[in-house]
Short mmCIF file of C-alpha atoms and ligand atoms in Angstrom, two decimals:
data_model
loop_
_atom_site.label_atom_id
_atom_site.label_comp_id
_atom_site.label_asym_id
_atom_site.label_seq_id
_atom_site.Cartn_x
_atom_site.Cartn_y
_atom_site.Cartn_z
CA MET H 1 -38.65 -59.58 -92.53
CA GLN H 2 -38.02 -55.98 -93.68
CA THR H 3 -34.96 -55.46 -95.84
CA MET H 4 -33.85 -52.49 -93.68
CA ASP H 5 -33.23 -54.76 -90.67
CA TYR H 6 -30.27 -56.35 -92.47
CA HIS H 7 -26.69 -55.27 -92.07
CA HIS H 8 -26.33 -51.98 -93.92
CA LEU H 9 -24.04 -53.45 -96.59
CA LEU H 10 -26.44 -56.35 -97.20
CA ASN H 11 -29.37 -53.93 -97.28
CA LYS H 12 -27.62 -51.94 -99.96
CA GLN H 13 -27.01 -55.00 -102.13
CA VAL H 14 -30.53 -56.38 -101.58
CA LYS H 15 -32.07 -53.07 -102.55
CA LYS H 16 -29.83 -52.83 -105.57
CA LEU H 17 -29.98 -56.38 -106.91
CA LEU H 18 -32.97 -58.27 -105.50
CA PRO H 19 -36.54 -57.62 -106.77
CA GLU H 20 -39.03 -57.18 -103.87
CA SER H 21 -40.93 -60.24 -104.92
CA TYR H 22 -37.99 -62.48 -104.02
CA LEU H 23 -38.39 -61.45 -100.42
CA GLU H 24 -41.63 -63.40 -100.33
CA ASP H 25 -39.71 -66.59 -100.86
CA ASP H 26 -38.83 -68.25 -97.51
CA THR H 27 -35.74 -69.98 -98.85
CA ILE H 28 -34.27 -66.70 -100.03
CA VAL H 29 -35.17 -64.96 -96.77
CA GLN H 30 -33.44 -67.76 -94.82
CA PHE H 31 -30.45 -67.40 -97.08
CA LEU H 32 -30.41 -63.63 -96.55
CA ASN H 33 -30.72 -64.09 -92.78
CA ALA H 34 -27.69 -66.37 -92.79
CA ILE H 35 -25.69 -63.84 -94.79
CA ASN H 36 -26.87 -61.08 -92.46
CA ASN H 37 -25.60 -63.08 -89.43
CA SER H 38 -22.22 -63.54 -91.10
CA PHE H 39 -21.99 -59.78 -91.73
CA ASN H 40 -22.88 -59.01 -88.11
CA ASN H 41 -20.41 -61.61 -86.79
CA PHE H 42 -17.68 -60.17 -88.99
CA ASP H 43 -18.37 -56.70 -87.60
CA LYS H 44 -18.17 -57.96 -84.00
CA ALA H 45 -14.89 -59.76 -84.67
CA LYS H 46 -13.49 -56.69 -86.38
CA ASN H 47 -14.45 -54.46 -83.42
CA LEU H 48 -12.78 -56.87 -81.03
CA ALA H 49 -9.64 -57.00 -83.16
CA ASP H 50 -9.54 -53.19 -83.38
CA HIS H 51 -9.92 -52.90 -79.62
CA ALA H 52 -7.14 -55.44 -78.99
CA PHE H 53 -4.90 -53.64 -81.44
CA ASN H 54 -5.49 -50.31 -79.66
CA ILE H 55 -4.54 -51.82 -76.32
CA SER H 56 -1.31 -53.39 -77.70
CA GLU H 57 -0.44 -50.10 -79.25
CA GLN H 58 -0.69 -48.39 -75.82
CA GLU H 59 1.33 -51.16 -74.16
CA TYR H 60 3.92 -50.93 -76.86
CA GLN H 61 4.26 -47.19 -76.22
CA GLN H 62 4.60 -47.82 -72.50
CA VAL H 63 7.19 -50.55 -72.88
CA THR H 64 9.20 -48.38 -75.25
CA ALA H 65 9.08 -45.48 -72.74
CA ASN H 66 10.23 -47.84 -69.96
CA LEU H 67 13.06 -49.16 -72.07
CA ARG H 68 14.20 -45.64 -72.79
CA GLU H 69 14.11 -44.81 -69.08
CA GLN H 70 16.04 -47.98 -68.21
CA ASN H 71 18.58 -47.23 -70.84
CA LYS H 72 19.11 -43.80 -69.31
CA ILE H 73 19.58 -45.39 -65.86
CA LYS H 74 22.02 -47.90 -67.36
CA GLN H 75 23.98 -45.09 -69.00
CA ARG H 76 24.02 -43.15 -65.75
CA SER H 77 25.18 -46.24 -63.83
CA ILE H 78 27.88 -46.94 -66.38
CA SER H 79 29.14 -43.35 -66.09
CA GLN H 80 29.10 -43.60 -62.30
CA ILE H 81 30.99 -46.92 -62.41
CA LYS H 82 33.44 -45.34 -64.85
CA GLU H 83 33.95 -42.39 -62.50
CA ALA H 84 34.44 -44.76 -59.56
CA ILE H 85 36.92 -46.83 -61.55
CA LYS H 86 38.76 -43.67 -62.62
CA SER H 87 39.06 -42.58 -59.00
CA LEU H 88 40.49 -46.02 -58.16
CA ASP H 89 42.70 -46.20 -61.21
CA PRO H 90 43.32 -42.81 -62.91
CA LYS H 91 44.97 -44.57 -65.85
CA ALA H 92 41.84 -46.57 -66.79
CA GLU H 93 40.54 -45.61 -70.28
CA PHE H 94 37.06 -45.96 -71.76
CA LYS H 95 35.52 -45.33 -75.17
CA MET H 96 33.07 -42.69 -74.06
CA ASP H 97 30.32 -43.20 -76.68
CA ASP H 98 30.13 -47.00 -76.96
CA SER H 99 28.47 -48.17 -73.82
CA ASP H 100 28.54 -51.90 -74.64
CA ASP H 101 32.27 -51.79 -75.14
CA ASP H 102 32.54 -49.83 -71.92
CA LEU H 103 30.59 -52.54 -70.14
CA ILE H 104 33.00 -55.19 -71.34
CA HIS H 105 35.81 -52.96 -70.22
CA ILE H 106 34.23 -52.45 -66.81
CA ILE H 107 33.63 -56.16 -66.36
CA SER H 108 37.22 -57.04 -67.23
CA PHE H 109 38.47 -54.25 -64.95
CA LEU H 110 36.36 -55.57 -62.08
CA LYS H 111 37.47 -59.15 -62.74
CA GLN H 112 41.08 -58.00 -62.58
CA ARG H 113 40.39 -56.12 -59.37
CA ILE H 114 38.72 -59.16 -57.80
CA GLU H 115 41.71 -61.31 -58.78
CA GLU H 116 44.04 -58.72 -57.22
CA ALA H 117 41.90 -58.56 -54.06
CA LYS H 118 41.97 -62.37 -53.81
CA LEU H 119 45.75 -62.38 -54.14
CA LEU H 120 46.02 -59.64 -51.52
CA GLU H 121 43.77 -61.61 -49.20
CA LEU H 122 46.01 -64.67 -49.62
CA GLU H 123 49.07 -62.56 -48.91
CA LEU H 124 47.38 -61.14 -45.80
CA ILE H 125 46.45 -64.61 -44.56
CA ASN H 126 50.05 -65.70 -45.07
CA ALA H 127 51.37 -62.57 -43.33
CA LYS H 128 48.99 -63.14 -40.41
CA ASP H 129 50.19 -66.72 -40.17
CA VAL H 130 53.81 -65.61 -40.14
CA ALA H 131 53.06 -62.90 -37.53
CA GLU H 132 51.22 -65.40 -35.31
CA LYS H 133 54.09 -67.84 -35.53
CA ALA H 134 56.52 -65.04 -34.71
CA ALA H 135 54.39 -63.97 -31.71
CA LEU H 136 54.28 -67.56 -30.49
CA ALA H 137 58.04 -67.90 -30.93
CA LYS H 138 58.45 -64.64 -29.01
CA THR H 139 56.28 -65.87 -26.13
CA GLN H 140 58.14 -69.18 -26.06
CA PHE H 141 61.44 -67.35 -26.24
CA LEU H 142 60.42 -65.13 -23.33
CA SER H 143 59.26 -68.09 -21.32
CA VAL H 144 62.54 -69.96 -21.93
CA MET H 145 64.62 -66.85 -21.33
CA SER H 146 62.72 -66.13 -18.17
CA HIS H 147 63.58 -69.61 -16.92
CA GLU H 148 67.16 -69.43 -18.12
CA ILE H 149 67.78 -66.04 -16.50
CA ARG H 150 65.98 -66.74 -13.27
CA THR H 151 67.78 -69.97 -12.51
CA PRO H 152 71.23 -68.37 -12.21
CA MET H 153 69.63 -65.30 -10.59
CA ASN H 154 68.19 -67.63 -8.00
CA ALA H 155 71.71 -68.68 -7.14
CA VAL H 156 73.15 -65.14 -7.16
CA ILE H 157 70.45 -63.70 -4.91
CA GLY H 158 70.25 -66.74 -2.65
CA PHE H 159 73.98 -67.03 -2.03
CA THR H 160 74.27 -63.28 -1.49
CA HIS H 161 71.59 -63.56 1.23
CA LEU H 162 73.49 -66.43 2.80
CA LEU H 163 76.86 -64.65 2.68
CA ILE H 164 75.39 -61.52 4.25
CA HIS H 165 74.18 -63.65 7.15
CA GLN H 166 77.47 -65.51 7.59
CA ASP H 167 79.48 -62.78 9.33
CA PRO H 168 81.27 -61.30 6.33
CA LYS H 169 84.30 -59.05 6.91
CA PRO H 170 83.20 -55.42 7.39
CA GLU H 171 84.67 -54.38 4.03
CA GLN H 172 82.75 -57.18 2.32
CA VAL H 173 79.39 -56.13 3.72
CA GLU H 174 79.18 -53.11 1.44
CA PHE H 175 80.10 -55.16 -1.64
CA LEU H 176 77.62 -57.85 -0.76
CA ASN H 177 74.90 -55.26 -0.33
CA PHE H 178 75.75 -53.84 -3.76
CA LEU H 179 75.59 -57.32 -5.19
CA LYS H 180 72.21 -57.91 -3.58
CA PHE H 181 70.85 -54.55 -4.75
CA SER H 182 72.01 -55.14 -8.33
CA ALA H 183 70.80 -58.72 -8.51
CA GLU H 184 67.39 -57.87 -7.08
CA ASN H 185 67.15 -54.92 -9.37
CA LEU H 186 67.97 -57.06 -12.38
CA LEU H 187 65.23 -59.46 -11.37
CA VAL H 188 62.64 -56.66 -11.05
CA LEU H 189 63.71 -55.48 -14.49
CA ILE H 190 63.28 -58.93 -16.03
CA ASN H 191 59.89 -59.39 -14.39
CA ASP H 192 58.72 -55.93 -15.47
CA ILE H 193 59.80 -56.41 -19.06
CA LEU H 194 58.15 -59.84 -19.25
CA ASP H 195 54.92 -58.51 -17.78
CA PHE H 196 54.96 -55.39 -19.92
CA ASN H 197 55.39 -57.57 -22.98
CA LYS H 198 52.51 -59.73 -21.95
CA ILE H 199 50.20 -56.77 -21.37
CA GLU H 200 51.20 -55.17 -24.68
CA ALA H 201 50.45 -58.44 -26.47
CA GLY H 202 46.97 -58.44 -24.89
CA LYS H 203 47.82 -61.75 -23.24
CA ILE H 204 46.74 -60.90 -19.70
CA GLU H 205 43.73 -62.81 -18.47
CA PHE H 206 42.30 -62.20 -15.03
CA GLU H 207 41.47 -65.07 -12.75
CA SER H 208 38.33 -65.38 -10.66
CA VAL H 209 39.24 -67.24 -7.50
CA ASP H 210 38.25 -66.95 -3.84
CA PHE H 211 40.87 -65.20 -1.75
CA SER H 212 41.28 -63.41 1.52
CA ILE H 213 41.89 -59.73 0.91
CA LYS H 214 43.28 -59.20 4.42
CA ASP H 215 45.81 -62.03 3.99
CA LEU H 216 46.81 -60.80 0.58
CA ILE H 217 47.52 -57.27 1.80
CA SER H 218 49.36 -58.38 4.94
CA ASN H 219 51.40 -60.95 3.03
CA THR H 220 52.37 -58.37 0.44
CA ARG H 221 53.43 -56.08 3.28
CA LEU H 222 55.43 -58.90 4.88
CA SER H 223 57.27 -59.70 1.68
CA LEU H 224 58.52 -56.10 1.58
CA LEU H 225 59.12 -55.72 5.28
CA GLN H 226 62.73 -56.83 5.14
CA LYS H 227 63.53 -54.06 2.65
CA ALA H 228 61.77 -51.52 4.89
CA ASN H 229 63.57 -52.82 8.01
CA GLU H 230 66.91 -52.41 6.26
CA LYS H 231 66.05 -48.71 5.73
CA ASP H 232 64.52 -48.37 9.18
CA ILE H 233 61.11 -47.51 7.74
CA LYS H 234 57.83 -48.74 9.21
CA ILE H 235 55.11 -50.22 7.01
CA LYS H 236 51.80 -49.46 8.70
CA LEU H 237 48.72 -51.43 7.81
CA MET H 238 45.25 -49.93 8.20
CA LEU H 239 42.60 -52.47 7.31
CA ASP H 240 38.92 -51.57 7.59
CA GLN H 241 37.20 -53.92 10.08
CA ASP H 242 34.34 -54.26 7.59
CA LEU H 243 36.49 -55.73 4.81
CA PRO H 244 34.80 -58.97 3.69
CA ASN H 245 36.53 -62.19 4.75
CA ALA H 246 36.68 -63.55 1.21
CA LEU H 247 36.23 -62.09 -2.26
CA ILE H 248 36.38 -63.39 -5.81
CA GLY H 249 39.04 -61.89 -8.07
CA ASP H 250 42.63 -62.16 -9.18
CA PRO H 251 44.86 -62.17 -6.08
CA VAL H 252 48.07 -62.56 -8.11
CA ARG H 253 47.45 -59.40 -10.10
CA LEU H 254 46.20 -57.43 -7.08
CA GLY H 255 49.33 -58.58 -5.23
CA GLN H 256 51.41 -57.34 -8.12
CA ILE H 257 49.73 -53.91 -8.08
CA LEU H 258 50.21 -53.56 -4.32
CA THR H 259 53.80 -54.84 -4.50
CA ASN H 260 54.65 -52.26 -7.16
CA LEU H 261 53.18 -49.40 -5.13
CA ILE H 262 54.53 -50.48 -1.74
CA SER H 263 58.00 -51.28 -3.06
CA ASN H 264 58.10 -47.86 -4.77
CA ALA H 265 56.99 -46.23 -1.52
CA VAL H 266 59.73 -48.04 0.43
CA LYS H 267 62.28 -47.35 -2.30
CA PHE H 268 61.61 -43.61 -2.45
CA THR H 269 61.35 -43.08 1.33
CA ASN H 270 64.46 -42.47 3.39
CA SER H 271 62.83 -41.90 6.74
CA GLY H 272 59.39 -42.15 8.25
CA LYS H 273 56.78 -44.65 7.19
CA VAL H 274 54.70 -46.19 4.47
CA THR H 275 51.00 -46.59 5.18
CA ILE H 276 48.77 -49.09 3.40
CA THR H 277 45.05 -48.48 3.79
CA ALA H 278 42.20 -50.64 2.52
CA SER H 279 38.62 -49.65 3.23
CA LEU H 280 35.26 -50.91 2.13
CA ALA H 281 33.73 -48.22 -0.09
CA GLN H 282 30.61 -50.00 -1.29
CA HIS H 283 28.96 -53.31 -0.58
CA ASP H 284 25.80 -54.96 -1.87
CA ASN H 285 24.56 -58.54 -2.24
CA GLU H 286 26.81 -59.25 -5.19
CA HIS H 287 29.79 -56.91 -5.13
CA SER H 288 32.21 -55.12 -2.82
CA THR H 289 34.26 -52.11 -3.84
CA ILE H 290 37.47 -51.53 -1.96
CA ASP H 291 39.49 -48.29 -1.84
CA PHE H 292 43.24 -48.81 -1.58
CA GLU H 293 45.81 -46.21 -0.64
CA VAL H 294 49.60 -46.47 -0.41
CA ALA H 295 51.08 -43.34 1.18
CA ASP H 296 54.66 -42.55 2.11
CA THR H 297 56.73 -39.83 3.77
CA GLY H 298 59.37 -40.05 1.05
CA ILE H 299 61.04 -37.78 -1.47
CA GLY H 300 57.81 -36.89 -3.26
CA ILE H 301 57.39 -36.06 -6.93
CA MET H 302 57.73 -32.63 -8.60
CA PRO H 303 54.29 -31.37 -9.81
CA ASP H 304 55.46 -31.18 -13.44
CA LYS H 305 56.52 -34.85 -13.35
CA LEU H 306 53.25 -36.18 -11.95
CA ASP H 307 51.69 -36.67 -15.39
CA TYR H 308 54.65 -38.61 -16.76
CA ILE H 309 55.40 -41.18 -14.08
CA PHE H 310 52.80 -43.58 -15.53
CA ASP H 311 54.42 -43.54 -18.99
CA SER H 312 56.59 -46.50 -20.01
CA PHE H 313 60.26 -46.30 -19.08
CA SER H 314 59.85 -42.90 -17.44
CA GLN H 315 61.28 -41.90 -14.09
CA ALA H 316 60.80 -38.59 -12.30
CA SER H 317 64.46 -37.71 -12.44
CA SER H 318 67.37 -38.86 -14.55
CA ASP H 319 69.44 -40.12 -11.61
CA THR H 320 66.61 -42.35 -10.30
CA THR H 321 68.01 -45.56 -11.80
CA ARG H 322 71.45 -44.93 -10.39
CA LYS H 323 70.13 -44.05 -6.93
CA PHE H 324 67.12 -46.32 -6.59
CA GLY H 325 67.20 -48.81 -9.48
CA GLY H 326 64.03 -49.72 -11.36
CA SER H 327 62.91 -49.88 -14.95
CA GLY H 328 60.33 -47.12 -15.07
CA LEU H 329 57.78 -49.79 -16.00
CA GLY H 330 56.26 -50.57 -12.59
CA LEU H 331 53.65 -47.80 -12.63
CA THR H 332 52.87 -48.36 -16.32
CA ILE H 333 52.14 -52.01 -15.58
CA THR H 334 50.13 -51.06 -12.47
CA LYS H 335 48.02 -48.57 -14.41
CA ARG H 336 47.39 -51.01 -17.29
CA LEU H 337 46.44 -53.82 -14.87
CA LEU H 338 43.89 -51.51 -13.26
CA GLN H 339 42.57 -50.20 -16.57
CA LEU H 340 42.09 -53.76 -17.81
CA GLN H 341 39.87 -54.26 -14.73
CA GLY H 342 37.90 -51.09 -15.45
CA SER H 343 39.67 -48.95 -12.87
CA ASP H 344 42.42 -46.34 -12.72
CA ILE H 345 45.13 -45.03 -10.43
CA TYR H 346 45.55 -41.53 -8.96
CA VAL H 347 48.52 -39.83 -7.39
CA LYS H 348 48.93 -36.84 -5.08
CA SER H 349 52.36 -35.75 -4.03
CA GLU H 350 54.20 -32.93 -2.34
CA TYR H 351 57.82 -32.66 -3.34
CA GLY H 352 60.04 -33.40 -0.37
CA LYS H 353 57.09 -34.48 1.82
CA GLY H 354 55.71 -37.68 0.35
CA SER H 355 53.34 -39.30 -2.12
CA GLU H 356 49.93 -40.95 -2.04
CA PHE H 357 48.71 -43.45 -4.65
CA THR H 358 45.03 -44.46 -4.65
CA PHE H 359 42.83 -46.86 -6.61
CA SER H 360 39.56 -48.73 -6.20
CA LEU H 361 38.63 -52.23 -7.33
CA THR H 362 35.28 -53.97 -7.35
CA PHE H 363 35.16 -57.70 -6.58
CA LYS H 364 32.40 -60.29 -6.56
CA ASN H 365 31.43 -61.41 -3.07
CA SER H 366 32.47 -64.93 -2.10
CA SER H 367 30.37 -67.34 -0.09
CA LYS H 368 33.49 -69.10 1.23
CA HIS H 369 35.06 -68.47 4.60
CA ILE H 370 38.85 -68.33 4.57
CA ASN H 371 40.73 -68.73 7.84
CA ASN H 372 43.10 -65.82 8.18
CA ILE H 373 46.68 -66.68 8.95
CA LEU H 374 47.97 -65.07 12.11
CA ASN H 375 50.36 -62.43 10.96
CA SER H 376 52.84 -60.79 13.23
CA ASP H 377 56.26 -59.55 12.30
CA GLU H 378 58.01 -61.59 15.01
CA PHE H 379 56.14 -64.66 13.90
CA TYR H 380 57.85 -64.47 10.57
CA SER H 381 61.32 -63.57 11.74
CA LEU H 382 63.26 -66.50 10.40
CA LYS H 383 62.82 -68.71 13.41
CA SER H 384 63.68 -72.38 13.67
CA LEU H 385 61.30 -74.79 11.99
CA LYS H 386 62.63 -77.82 13.85
CA GLY H 387 60.45 -80.86 13.39
CA THR H 388 59.48 -80.03 9.83
CA LYS H 389 60.34 -82.61 7.21
CA LEU H 390 60.13 -81.72 3.57
CA LEU H 391 61.05 -82.95 0.16
CA ILE H 392 62.66 -80.75 -2.45
CA ALA H 393 62.23 -82.03 -5.99
CA GLU H 394 64.72 -80.03 -8.03
CA ASP H 395 67.30 -81.00 -10.63
CA ASN H 396 69.45 -77.87 -10.63
CA LEU H 397 72.41 -78.54 -8.36
CA ILE H 398 73.02 -74.90 -7.39
CA ASN H 399 69.37 -74.45 -6.45
CA VAL H 400 69.55 -77.64 -4.39
CA ILE H 401 72.66 -76.48 -2.48
CA LEU H 402 71.02 -73.12 -1.88
CA ALA H 403 67.72 -74.55 -0.71
CA LYS H 404 69.52 -77.04 1.58
CA GLU H 405 71.54 -74.19 3.06
CA PHE H 406 68.32 -72.31 3.96
CA MET H 407 66.78 -75.47 5.40
CA LYS H 408 69.90 -76.03 7.51
CA GLN H 409 69.55 -72.51 8.95
CA TRP H 410 65.91 -73.15 9.85
CA ASP H 411 66.59 -76.68 11.21
CA VAL H 412 64.33 -78.21 8.57
CA ASP H 413 64.95 -81.88 7.82
CA CYS H 414 64.93 -82.19 4.04
CA ASP H 415 65.38 -84.78 1.32
CA VAL H 416 66.22 -84.00 -2.26
CA ALA H 417 64.96 -85.72 -5.40
CA GLU H 418 66.57 -84.79 -8.67
CA ASN H 419 63.69 -85.96 -10.81
CA GLY H 420 59.98 -86.70 -10.59
CA GLU H 421 60.33 -90.48 -10.39
CA ILE H 422 62.60 -90.30 -7.36
CA ALA H 423 60.25 -87.71 -5.78
CA LEU H 424 57.28 -90.06 -6.21
CA MET H 425 59.21 -92.96 -4.69
CA LEU H 426 60.34 -90.84 -1.69
CA VAL H 427 56.80 -89.53 -1.10
CA LYS H 428 55.55 -93.14 -0.92
CA THR H 429 58.17 -94.18 1.63
CA ASN H 430 58.35 -91.08 3.88
CA ASN H 431 56.06 -88.84 5.85
CA TYR H 432 56.70 -85.35 4.54
CA ASP H 433 55.00 -82.20 5.79
CA MET H 434 55.24 -80.69 2.34
CA VAL H 435 56.89 -80.97 -1.07
CA LEU H 436 58.64 -78.17 -2.93
CA MET H 437 58.33 -79.20 -6.55
CA ASP H 438 60.30 -77.79 -9.44
CA LEU H 439 58.18 -77.77 -12.59
CA GLN H 440 60.83 -78.47 -15.18
CA MET H 441 62.61 -81.72 -14.35
CA PRO H 442 63.92 -84.63 -16.41
CA GLU H 443 62.05 -87.99 -16.61
CA MET H 444 58.82 -86.85 -14.97
CA ASP H 445 58.19 -83.12 -14.70
CA GLY H 446 56.57 -81.39 -11.72
CA TYR H 447 53.07 -81.49 -13.19
CA GLN H 448 53.19 -85.24 -13.94
CA THR H 449 54.68 -85.99 -10.52
CA THR H 450 51.94 -83.99 -8.74
CA ILE H 451 49.22 -85.83 -10.67
CA ALA H 452 50.88 -89.17 -9.78
CA ILE H 453 51.09 -88.24 -6.05
CA ARG H 454 47.43 -87.16 -5.96
CA GLU H 455 46.45 -90.48 -7.55
CA LEU H 456 48.17 -92.56 -4.84
CA GLU H 457 45.92 -94.59 -2.53
CA GLY H 458 45.34 -92.79 0.80
CA GLU H 459 43.95 -89.52 2.13
CA LYS H 460 47.39 -88.17 3.14
CA TYR H 461 48.50 -88.04 -0.50
CA LYS H 462 45.47 -85.95 -1.41
CA LYS H 463 46.21 -83.54 1.44
CA LEU H 464 50.04 -83.38 1.20
CA PRO H 465 50.89 -79.71 0.50
CA ILE H 466 52.74 -79.45 -2.82
CA LEU H 467 54.21 -76.05 -3.69
CA ALA H 468 55.48 -75.35 -7.18
CA LEU H 469 58.95 -73.88 -7.41
CA THR H 470 58.55 -71.88 -10.55
CA ALA H 471 61.20 -69.88 -12.29
CA SER H 472 58.58 -68.26 -14.45
CA ALA H 473 56.33 -65.43 -13.41
CA MET H 474 54.07 -66.16 -16.32
CA LEU H 475 50.52 -66.60 -15.20
CA ASP H 476 49.66 -69.56 -17.40
CA ILE H 477 52.37 -71.61 -15.69
CA GLN H 478 50.93 -70.77 -12.29
CA ASP H 479 47.45 -71.60 -13.57
CA GLN H 480 48.61 -74.98 -14.77
CA ALA H 481 50.20 -75.65 -11.37
CA PHE H 482 46.86 -75.13 -9.63
CA THR H 483 45.04 -77.20 -12.24
CA VAL H 484 47.15 -80.32 -11.59
CA GLY H 485 46.45 -80.03 -7.85
CA MET H 486 49.33 -78.02 -6.42
CA ASN H 487 48.46 -75.86 -3.42
CA ASP H 488 50.58 -72.79 -4.08
CA TYR H 489 53.73 -71.66 -5.79
CA ILE H 490 56.96 -69.95 -4.85
CA SER H 491 58.66 -68.08 -7.60
CA LYS H 492 62.39 -68.48 -7.97
CA PRO H 493 64.73 -66.91 -7.08
CA PHE H 494 62.93 -67.32 -3.78
CA ASN H 495 62.82 -64.66 -1.23
CA PRO H 496 63.93 -66.41 2.02
CA ASN H 497 61.16 -64.67 3.98
CA GLU H 498 58.52 -65.87 1.55
CA LEU H 499 59.91 -69.40 1.50
CA HIS H 500 59.99 -69.48 5.32
CA ARG H 501 56.48 -68.09 5.53
CA LYS H 502 55.07 -70.63 3.07
CA ILE H 503 56.72 -73.51 4.92
CA VAL H 504 55.12 -72.27 8.15
CA GLU H 505 51.77 -71.79 6.45
CA TYR H 506 51.60 -75.22 4.81
CA SER H 507 53.53 -77.51 7.11
CA ASN H 508 51.14 -77.14 10.09
CA LYS H 509 54.03 -77.38 12.50
CA ASN H 510 53.68 -73.95 14.10
P1 LIG N 1 60.63 -47.44 -11.30
O1 LIG N 1 61.04 -48.78 -11.77
O2 LIG N 1 61.59 -46.37 -11.66
O3 LIG N 1 60.21 -47.41 -9.86
P2 LIG N 1 57.87 -46.86 -11.78
O4 LIG N 1 57.07 -46.88 -13.05
O5 LIG N 1 57.41 -47.73 -10.69
O6 LIG N 1 59.35 -47.14 -12.17
O7 LIG N 1 57.89 -45.37 -11.27
C1 LIG N 1 58.19 -44.33 -12.17
C2 LIG N 1 58.79 -43.18 -11.44
O8 LIG N 1 57.80 -42.54 -10.61
C3 LIG N 1 59.92 -43.54 -10.49
O9 LIG N 1 61.16 -43.67 -11.16
C4 LIG N 1 59.91 -42.35 -9.54
O10 LIG N 1 60.59 -41.26 -10.10
C5 LIG N 1 58.42 -42.00 -9.44
N1 LIG N 1 57.79 -42.60 -8.26
C6 LIG N 1 57.02 -43.70 -8.21
N2 LIG N 1 56.57 -43.94 -6.96
C7 LIG N 1 57.08 -42.98 -6.18
C8 LIG N 1 57.01 -42.67 -4.77
N3 LIG N 1 56.28 -43.41 -3.93
N4 LIG N 1 57.68 -41.58 -4.34
C9 LIG N 1 58.41 -40.83 -5.18
N5 LIG N 1 58.52 -41.06 -6.50
C10 LIG N 1 57.88 -42.11 -7.01
#
């Protein structure tokens, strides 16, 4: 081997210290080769170490740069948080140059805020609880009040009706008519305020039941006919021949809308007529849209008042209440009831000539067929109902006397039960054509009694018409009446025409 092939450091030493002759000796050459390998290996390891060191150096630089950048972001975030905190709490103070202290400050500030928010949340939950309880108490109060007020009103209106029909002295007729006007007006007021309250509380739910639109409109007309007759006004009905036999919707609420409009039309008309029109506007496989119009030849409304008549408690002129009665809520309720069903109401009027109210409602089509009741005005004049036997379950003595008085006038044979248990016993031992059932009675209430009657053995008990006598206009009470198996309801104080009509309708005697 040539000396120059060795690692340059070894070469140098060999040349300097080792005579050439030694390189002939194999042992020495082997020794030198081993040393040469060690030198070369050392060099390789050193190169690798240098390379690794260079890379770490670069990484170190990069990491440092990143840290600096992150620190800047942190500082920026801290300043932004500080600004945000200052805007929330202008009195908050920070040491501007010591960011770690600031962080501690921020964290304690946020902790405090979270604690405050939690407390606030608790307070809100409590307040909501209190408000809900108050709302419930209000609803219950209204329901009780409604019952408490209507029961005596039932007597006042009922007996006034009876007195008017019992040949009063001429000078008494006027007083009795005043009494009737005031009592009926008070009742409208109570009903309007209760309904308005319910709508404002968002408590109105619309039913979806099958009903006959033609019956509903003609029955609504009939219930107001007496008022119109008293004023010598005709109520004309124009029903489109194409109106579907049955529809699905909320007949109670539609009845209320029509009653409001027709009773206003009658109220504000002194001569001429009121015309109710219902026509089919659109019809497809699923839905039918019906256009309604209530027009009158009455006093009309001044153009500048037209926009206000739908506002709560507003009447077109200040002497309206004195002359015509009313709360100024009827049209507000009507408009809200339509809006809640996705519709609206429109009015056209010519002062001194008359007014025209129109609205449209879309209903689902019904597959049922409802037999229309034959309606004719004469048919419902309060004719004798001889041969009809009915049971009145009612605990209020005045209501009982009143109801019996009506029954006497119509030749109806009637029994009275002052609680549910007696009613059940009488139903078992007699053949009644129908039962008028008060809902609130001692021992067994009207709901329990109805359930018990429907559970009796025998088809006739399933079919026996049971009509709720309800002092409350509230929908949930009517709903409950249908749920327990009652056929219909009559709200107290009952209108004699309506009571007569329902007896005819359900007793199958005419
Ligand atoms: P009210 O209880 O007074 O009837 P409404 O809200 O039903 O309250 O009506 C508000 C007002 O609109 C009435 O007071 C009356 O001035 C006017 N109005 C409503 N309907 C008619 C109508 N058919 N003809 C004339 N004026 C009407």
